[in-house]
Tab-separated table of C-alpha atoms in Angstrom:
chain	number	residue	atom	x	y	z
E	1	MET	CA	-14.446	15.714	17.013
E	2	LEU	CA	-15.209	12.518	14.995
E	3	GLU	CA	-12.224	9.943	14.699
E	4	ARG	CA	-11.065	10.112	11.062
E	5	PRO	CA	-12.117	6.583	9.772
E	6	ALA	CA	-8.637	5.592	8.598
E	7	THR	CA	-7.613	5.767	12.253
E	8	ARG	CA	-10.616	3.486	13.342
E	9	LEU	CA	-10.581	0.531	10.706
E	10	ARG	CA	-8.108	-1.898	10.536
E	11	LEU	CA	-7.919	-5.184	8.790
E	12	ARG	CA	-6.996	-8.087	11.079
E	13	GLY	CA	-5.398	-10.655	8.864
E	14	VAL	CA	-6.569	-12.626	5.819
E	15	ASP	CA	-9.606	-14.604	5.907
E	16	HIS	CA	-9.107	-16.300	2.495
E	17	SER	CA	-7.952	-16.092	-0.663
E	18	ALA	CA	-9.490	-17.808	-3.921
E	19	ARG	CA	-8.895	-18.529	-7.465
E	20	PRO	CA	-11.100	-20.879	-10.181
E	21	THR	CA	-10.345	-24.286	-10.901
E	22	TRP	CA	-11.454	-26.497	-13.779
E	23	LYS	CA	-10.297	-29.749	-11.900
E	24	LEU	CA	-12.346	-30.681	-9.452
E	25	ARG	CA	-11.162	-34.509	-7.970
E	26	GLU	CA	-7.501	-33.096	-8.794
E	27	THR	CA	-7.834	-30.018	-6.877
E	28	VAL	CA	-9.142	-31.604	-3.855
E	29	GLU	CA	-6.634	-34.492	-4.010
E	30	PHE	CA	-4.151	-31.901	-4.267
E	31	TYR	CA	-4.988	-29.744	-1.487
E	32	ARG	CA	-6.581	-31.934	1.279
E	33	ASP	CA	-4.521	-35.254	0.487
E	34	LYS	CA	-1.073	-34.009	-0.818
E	35	LEU	CA	-0.782	-30.902	1.301
E	36	GLY	CA	-3.107	-32.069	4.152
E	37	LEU	CA	-5.506	-28.880	4.242
E	38	PRO	CA	-8.978	-30.136	5.839
E	39	LEU	CA	-11.944	-29.499	3.715
E	40	VAL	CA	-14.148	-27.198	5.996
E	41	HIS	CA	-16.664	-25.729	4.005
E	42	VAL	CA	-18.325	-25.730	0.515
E	43	ILE	CA	-20.946	-23.341	-0.959
E	44	SER	CA	-22.940	-24.858	-3.705
E	45	ALA	CA	-25.278	-22.646	-5.738
E	46	ARG	CA	-27.336	-21.374	-8.626
E	47	GLY	CA	-25.558	-18.550	-10.600
E	48	TRP	CA	-26.567	-15.306	-9.838
E	49	GLY	CA	-26.105	-12.038	-11.067
E	50	PRO	CA	-25.029	-12.058	-14.771
E	51	ALA	CA	-27.207	-14.424	-16.835
E	52	THR	CA	-23.764	-15.924	-17.920
E	53	HIS	CA	-22.730	-16.712	-14.488
E	54	PRO	CA	-22.883	-20.665	-14.508
E	55	ASP	CA	-23.899	-22.593	-11.417
E	56	PHE	CA	-21.184	-23.229	-8.946
E	57	LEU	CA	-19.258	-24.933	-6.233
E	58	HIS	CA	-17.116	-22.986	-3.682
E	59	PHE	CA	-14.933	-24.988	-1.343
E	60	PHE	CA	-12.774	-24.073	1.137
E	61	PHE	CA	-9.884	-25.562	2.664
E	62	ASP	CA	-8.216	-24.793	6.260
E	63	SER	CA	-5.098	-22.987	5.513
E	64	GLY	CA	-3.934	-22.405	9.034
E	65	ASN	CA	-4.082	-19.823	11.803
E	66	GLY	CA	-7.823	-19.233	11.073
E	67	SER	CA	-7.666	-18.518	7.044
E	68	THR	CA	-8.879	-20.477	4.403
E	69	ILE	CA	-8.001	-21.052	0.648
E	70	ALA	CA	-11.038	-21.434	-1.554
E	71	PHE	CA	-11.794	-22.392	-5.296
E	72	PHE	CA	-14.706	-21.729	-7.732
E	73	TYR	CA	-15.839	-24.684	-9.872
E	74	TYR	CA	-18.298	-23.288	-12.335
E	75	LEU	CA	-20.167	-26.194	-13.567
E	76	GLY	CA	-19.829	-26.715	-17.550
E	77	SER	CA	-17.619	-24.461	-17.823
E	78	ASP	CA	-14.021	-25.023	-19.863
E	79	GLN	CA	-10.597	-24.460	-18.937
E	80	PRO	CA	-9.409	-21.414	-20.810
E	81	GLU	CA	-6.883	-22.407	-23.684
E	82	ALA	CA	-3.905	-20.191	-21.505
E	83	LEU	CA	-4.338	-22.720	-19.220
E	84	GLU	CA	-3.507	-25.958	-20.910
E	85	GLY	CA	-0.249	-27.581	-19.871
E	86	ARG	CA	0.395	-25.280	-17.036
E	87	ALA	CA	0.168	-28.290	-14.477
E	88	ALA	CA	2.789	-29.981	-16.011
E	89	MET	CA	5.191	-26.910	-16.390
E	90	PRO	CA	8.096	-27.106	-13.807
E	91	PRO	CA	8.014	-24.626	-10.783
E	92	LEU	CA	9.876	-21.777	-12.295
E	93	PRO	CA	8.647	-18.657	-12.944
E	94	ASP	CA	8.387	-19.083	-16.756
E	95	ASP	CA	5.008	-16.792	-17.231
E	96	HIS	CA	5.888	-13.851	-14.251
E	97	VAL	CA	2.258	-12.482	-14.724
E	98	PHE	CA	0.599	-15.894	-14.256
E	99	ASP	CA	3.001	-17.352	-11.546
E	100	ALA	CA	2.834	-14.222	-9.582
E	101	THR	CA	-0.584	-15.448	-8.350
E	102	HIS	CA	0.389	-17.790	-5.518
E	103	THR	CA	0.142	-18.962	-1.923
E	104	ALA	CA	2.632	-19.225	0.462
E	105	TRP	CA	2.693	-21.474	3.721
E	106	LEU	CA	5.033	-20.913	6.694
E	107	VAL	CA	6.887	-23.783	8.377
E	108	ASP	CA	9.311	-23.521	11.425
E	109	SER	CA	12.776	-24.791	10.281
E	110	GLU	CA	15.084	-25.723	7.517
E	111	GLU	CA	14.659	-29.398	8.417
E	112	GLU	CA	10.651	-29.057	8.304
E	113	LEU	CA	11.256	-27.328	4.561
E	114	LYS	CA	13.138	-30.175	3.489
E	115	ASP	CA	10.902	-32.492	4.716
E	116	TRP	CA	7.980	-31.150	2.863
E	117	LYS	CA	10.243	-31.213	-0.301
E	118	ARG	CA	10.767	-34.732	0.116
E	119	ARG	CA	6.884	-35.432	0.756
E	120	LEU	CA	6.007	-33.827	-2.080
E	121	GLU	CA	8.383	-35.181	-4.301
E	122	ALA	CA	7.238	-38.969	-2.948
E	123	GLU	CA	3.864	-37.782	-4.184
E	124	GLY	CA	5.091	-37.604	-7.777
E	125	LEU	CA	5.322	-33.863	-8.084
E	126	THR	CA	8.387	-31.774	-9.163
E	127	VAL	CA	9.482	-29.479	-6.762
E	128	SER	CA	11.837	-26.698	-7.129
E	129	VAL	CA	15.475	-26.011	-5.350
E	130	GLU	CA	15.039	-24.094	-2.090
E	131	THR	CA	15.420	-20.855	-3.114
E	132	THR	CA	16.348	-17.644	-0.719
E	133	HIS	CA	14.713	-14.131	-1.127
E	134	GLU	CA	16.548	-12.254	1.255
E	135	VAL	CA	14.221	-12.867	4.500
E	136	ILE	CA	12.824	-15.845	3.187
E	137	GLU	CA	13.714	-19.621	2.207
E	138	SER	CA	10.963	-21.522	-0.286
E	139	ILE	CA	10.195	-24.411	-2.123
E	140	TYR	CA	7.928	-24.313	-4.987
E	141	VAL	CA	5.230	-26.729	-6.290
E	142	ARG	CA	2.672	-26.851	-9.324
E	143	ASP	CA	-1.085	-27.676	-8.185
E	144	PRO	CA	-3.570	-29.048	-10.921
E	145	ASN	CA	-4.282	-26.059	-12.101
E	146	GLY	CA	-0.862	-24.801	-12.684
E	147	TYR	CA	-0.821	-22.359	-9.669
E	148	PHE	CA	2.470	-21.817	-7.542
E	149	VAL	CA	2.170	-23.587	-4.195
E	150	GLU	CA	4.964	-22.160	-1.866
E	151	ILE	CA	6.256	-23.513	1.290
E	152	THR	CA	8.502	-21.087	3.231
E	153	ARG	CA	10.452	-20.287	6.389
E	154	LYS	CA	11.419	-17.069	7.683
E	155	LEU	CA	15.137	-16.857	7.983
E	156	ARG	CA	14.817	-13.714	10.317
E	157	PRO	CA	12.004	-11.303	11.420
E	158	LEU	CA	11.219	-7.794	9.975
E	159	ASN	CA	12.341	-4.842	12.131
E	160	ALA	CA	12.481	-1.111	11.691
E	161	ILE	CA	15.049	-0.984	9.313
E	162	ASP	CA	13.133	-2.675	6.651
E	163	ALA	CA	10.052	-0.769	6.889
E	164	ALA	CA	12.194	2.337	6.498
E	165	ASP	CA	13.996	0.851	3.503
E	166	ALA	CA	10.445	-0.428	2.005
E	167	ALA	CA	9.002	3.306	2.246
E	168	LEU	CA	12.108	4.532	0.526
E	169	THR	CA	11.994	2.498	-2.050
E	170	LEU	CA	8.426	2.659	-3.070
E	171	ARG	CA	8.401	6.886	-2.662
E	172	ALA	CA	11.390	6.425	-5.223
E	173	ALA	CA	9.345	4.077	-7.286
E	174	LEU	CA	6.422	6.649	-7.416
E	175	ASP	CA	8.486	9.362	-8.210
E	176	ALA	CA	10.379	7.822	-11.124
E	177	GLU	CA	6.996	6.691	-12.410
E	178	ASP	CA	5.611	10.484	-11.898
E	179	ALA	CA	8.399	11.902	-13.999
E	180	ALA	CA	8.452	9.240	-16.533
E	181	ASP	CA	5.087	9.872	-17.052
E	182	ALA	CA	5.433	13.057	-17.613
E	183	GLU	CA	7.770	12.490	-20.211
E	184	GLY	CA	5.518	10.355	-22.000
E	185	ARG	CA	7.360	7.060	-21.141
E	186	ARG	CA	7.680	4.275	-18.938
E	187	VAL	CA	9.893	2.919	-16.478
E	188	VAL	CA	11.578	-0.191	-17.446
E	189	ALA	CA	14.795	-0.444	-15.584
E	190	ILE	CA	15.112	-1.016	-11.671
E	191	ASP	CA	18.175	0.875	-12.031
E	192	GLU	CA	16.087	4.238	-12.234
E	193	ILE	CA	14.247	3.617	-9.097
E	194	TRP	CA	17.908	2.643	-7.392
E	195	THR	CA	19.115	6.034	-8.663
E	196	ARG	CA	16.210	7.994	-7.514
E	197	LYS	CA	16.714	6.136	-3.912
E	198	SER	CA	19.759	7.021	-3.490
E	199	THR	CA	19.085	10.796	-4.268
E	200	LEU	CA	16.513	10.271	-1.129
E	201	LEU	CA	18.987	8.869	1.241
E	202	ASP	CA	21.520	11.411	0.220
E	203	SER	CA	18.864	14.443	0.108
E	204	ASP	CA	21.453	17.223	1.372
E	205	GLY	CA	24.061	16.034	-1.419
E	206	GLY	CA	26.924	15.892	1.408
E	207	HIS	CA	29.426	13.887	-0.572
E	208	ALA	CA	30.289	13.914	-4.110
E	209	ALA	CA	31.741	10.622	-4.724
E	210	ALA	CA	31.596	8.924	-8.220
E	211	VAL	CA	29.974	5.907	-7.403
E	212	SER	CA	27.947	5.336	-4.012
E	213	ILE	CA	26.156	2.136	-3.092
E	214	PHE	CA	23.741	2.448	0.060
E	215	VAL	CA	23.345	-0.594	1.655
E	216	PRO	CA	20.302	-1.209	4.555
E	217	ARG	CA	21.788	-2.433	7.536
E	218	LEU	CA	20.368	-5.691	7.129
E	219	GLU	CA	21.752	-9.271	7.506
E	220	GLU	CA	21.266	-10.540	4.169
E	221	PHE	CA	23.305	-7.415	2.542
E	222	ALA	CA	25.840	-7.486	5.456
E	223	SER	CA	28.486	-9.180	3.083
E	224	LEU	CA	28.643	-6.473	0.665
E	225	THR	CA	29.396	-3.722	3.389
E	226	ARG	CA	32.248	-6.164	4.867
E	227	ALA	CA	33.974	-6.650	1.613
E	228	ALA	CA	33.902	-2.730	0.744
E	229	ARG	CA	35.509	-2.003	4.052
E	230	GLY	CA	38.392	-4.715	3.050
E	231	ARG	CA	38.919	-2.715	0.037
E	232	GLY	CA	41.455	0.111	-0.661
E	233	ASP	CA	39.368	1.911	-3.103
E	234	CYS	CA	36.555	2.273	-0.746
E	235	THR	CA	35.199	4.242	2.250
E	236	VAL	CA	32.198	3.252	4.353
E	237	THR	CA	29.908	5.717	5.869
E	238	ALA	CA	26.964	4.709	8.178
E	239	LEU	CA	23.772	6.570	8.053
E	240	ASP	CA	20.595	6.113	10.170
E	241	THR	CA	19.423	2.802	8.616
E	242	HIS	CA	21.904	2.388	5.699
E	243	ASP	CA	25.874	2.288	5.155
E	244	ARG	CA	27.192	4.131	2.143
E	245	ILE	CA	29.997	2.865	0.137
E	246	ASP	CA	32.019	5.493	-2.084
E	247	ALA	CA	34.443	4.966	-4.516
E	248	ALA	CA	36.047	7.471	-7.118
E	249	GLY	CA	36.158	5.051	-9.897
E	250	PRO	CA	34.722	1.473	-10.885
E	251	VAL	CA	34.108	-0.964	-8.487
E	252	GLU	CA	33.347	-4.814	-8.894
E	253	PHE	CA	32.119	-7.246	-6.770
E	254	GLN	CA	31.418	-11.139	-7.193
E	255	ARG	CA	28.694	-13.021	-5.956
E	256	ARG	CA	30.566	-16.023	-5.162
E	257	ALA	CA	33.022	-14.079	-2.972
E	258	LEU	CA	29.964	-12.546	-1.195
E	259	GLY	CA	28.251	-15.937	-0.415
E	260	LEU	CA	25.037	-14.961	-2.022
E	261	LYS	CA	22.443	-16.470	-3.706
E	262	PRO	CA	21.251	-15.752	-6.777
E	263	ALA	CA	17.539	-14.274	-5.674
E	264	VAL	CA	19.495	-12.000	-3.346
E	265	TRP	CA	22.355	-11.315	-5.555
E	266	TYR	CA	19.899	-9.456	-8.247
E	267	GLY	CA	18.472	-7.319	-5.569
E	268	LEU	CA	22.028	-6.243	-4.396
E	269	PHE	CA	21.583	-2.983	-4.865
E	270	THR	CA	17.889	-2.386	-3.579
E	271	GLY	CA	19.370	0.488	-1.216
E	272	GLY	CA	20.123	2.696	-3.783
E	273	ILE	CA	23.043	3.436	-6.364
E	274	ARG	CA	24.623	6.472	-7.543
E	275	GLY	CA	26.912	5.840	-10.904
E	276	ARG	CA	26.226	3.347	-13.746
E	277	ILE	CA	26.006	-0.240	-13.977
E	278	GLU	CA	28.063	-1.589	-16.750
E	279	ILE	CA	27.859	-5.184	-15.920
E	280	PHE	CA	25.444	-7.174	-14.062
E	281	ASP	CA	25.277	-11.219	-14.477
E	282	ARG	CA	24.576	-14.267	-12.496
E	283	ASP	CA	28.231	-13.896	-11.002
E	284	ARG	CA	29.917	-10.563	-11.564
E	285	VAL	CA	28.833	-6.495	-11.084
E	286	VAL	CA	30.512	-3.873	-12.097
E	287	ILE	CA	29.612	-0.299	-11.320
E	288	ALA	CA	31.383	2.888	-12.842
E	289	PRO	CA	31.030	6.399	-12.554
E	290	ALA	CA	28.061	8.148	-14.353
E	291	ALA	CA	28.886	9.171	-18.091
């Protein structure tokens, strides 16, 4: 029997990422001189394909581990008005759609991350504060086009619990979108996905707590489970990959007491919840029984 293509084919890593630039000199100076990435290849060509395709340069910088980051510079073309002024914007995700497109480079240690922050600031660039996103800590800067550049360090390796939790999250999200589509609406609140995920983790309906919080058994969320164990109004039950916190009435947690950075705090219920989030601000969350 012939082997199915899906079992034979395997992607072997990123060769390159690419995006357009309208600032040739500044882009070369940023990536080659400020980030220290060697310029390794340039394609210079007549425009081909559609008649509107301009002549172009396609230039590549070595971005490590056999990969490159590349830019298209279209001769004689004008930068879109929507990009005007983006390079001068602070490295904050003010435009979540545009800023979702970015490249992250890996460093080995906290010391190296801080050294990069100092180096980039010495180049006159505005650099973000160190931001913790569950399994990584990063700094951000904008390149001459306004694209985010991220430098990051791993806080821990990913493991089987990460993979299991990820599969549950996406299954809950797809189920929620299918249900919403059938009702002629869209999913706009993450709470809906968290609620669906809780039903996947408790598929047998084996308990009837008014409030339940499912916590992946991972280091970044461990303080939530520890806090619940120390309370008289909560019980904690170990499941296969998650811990389940149960309560009969409203429960409140505070970010600083849990020792969490904001980027982790806002994903506190990624494991799933049963109940209704009454308050969820930067420092305090209250979950009450569903109405």
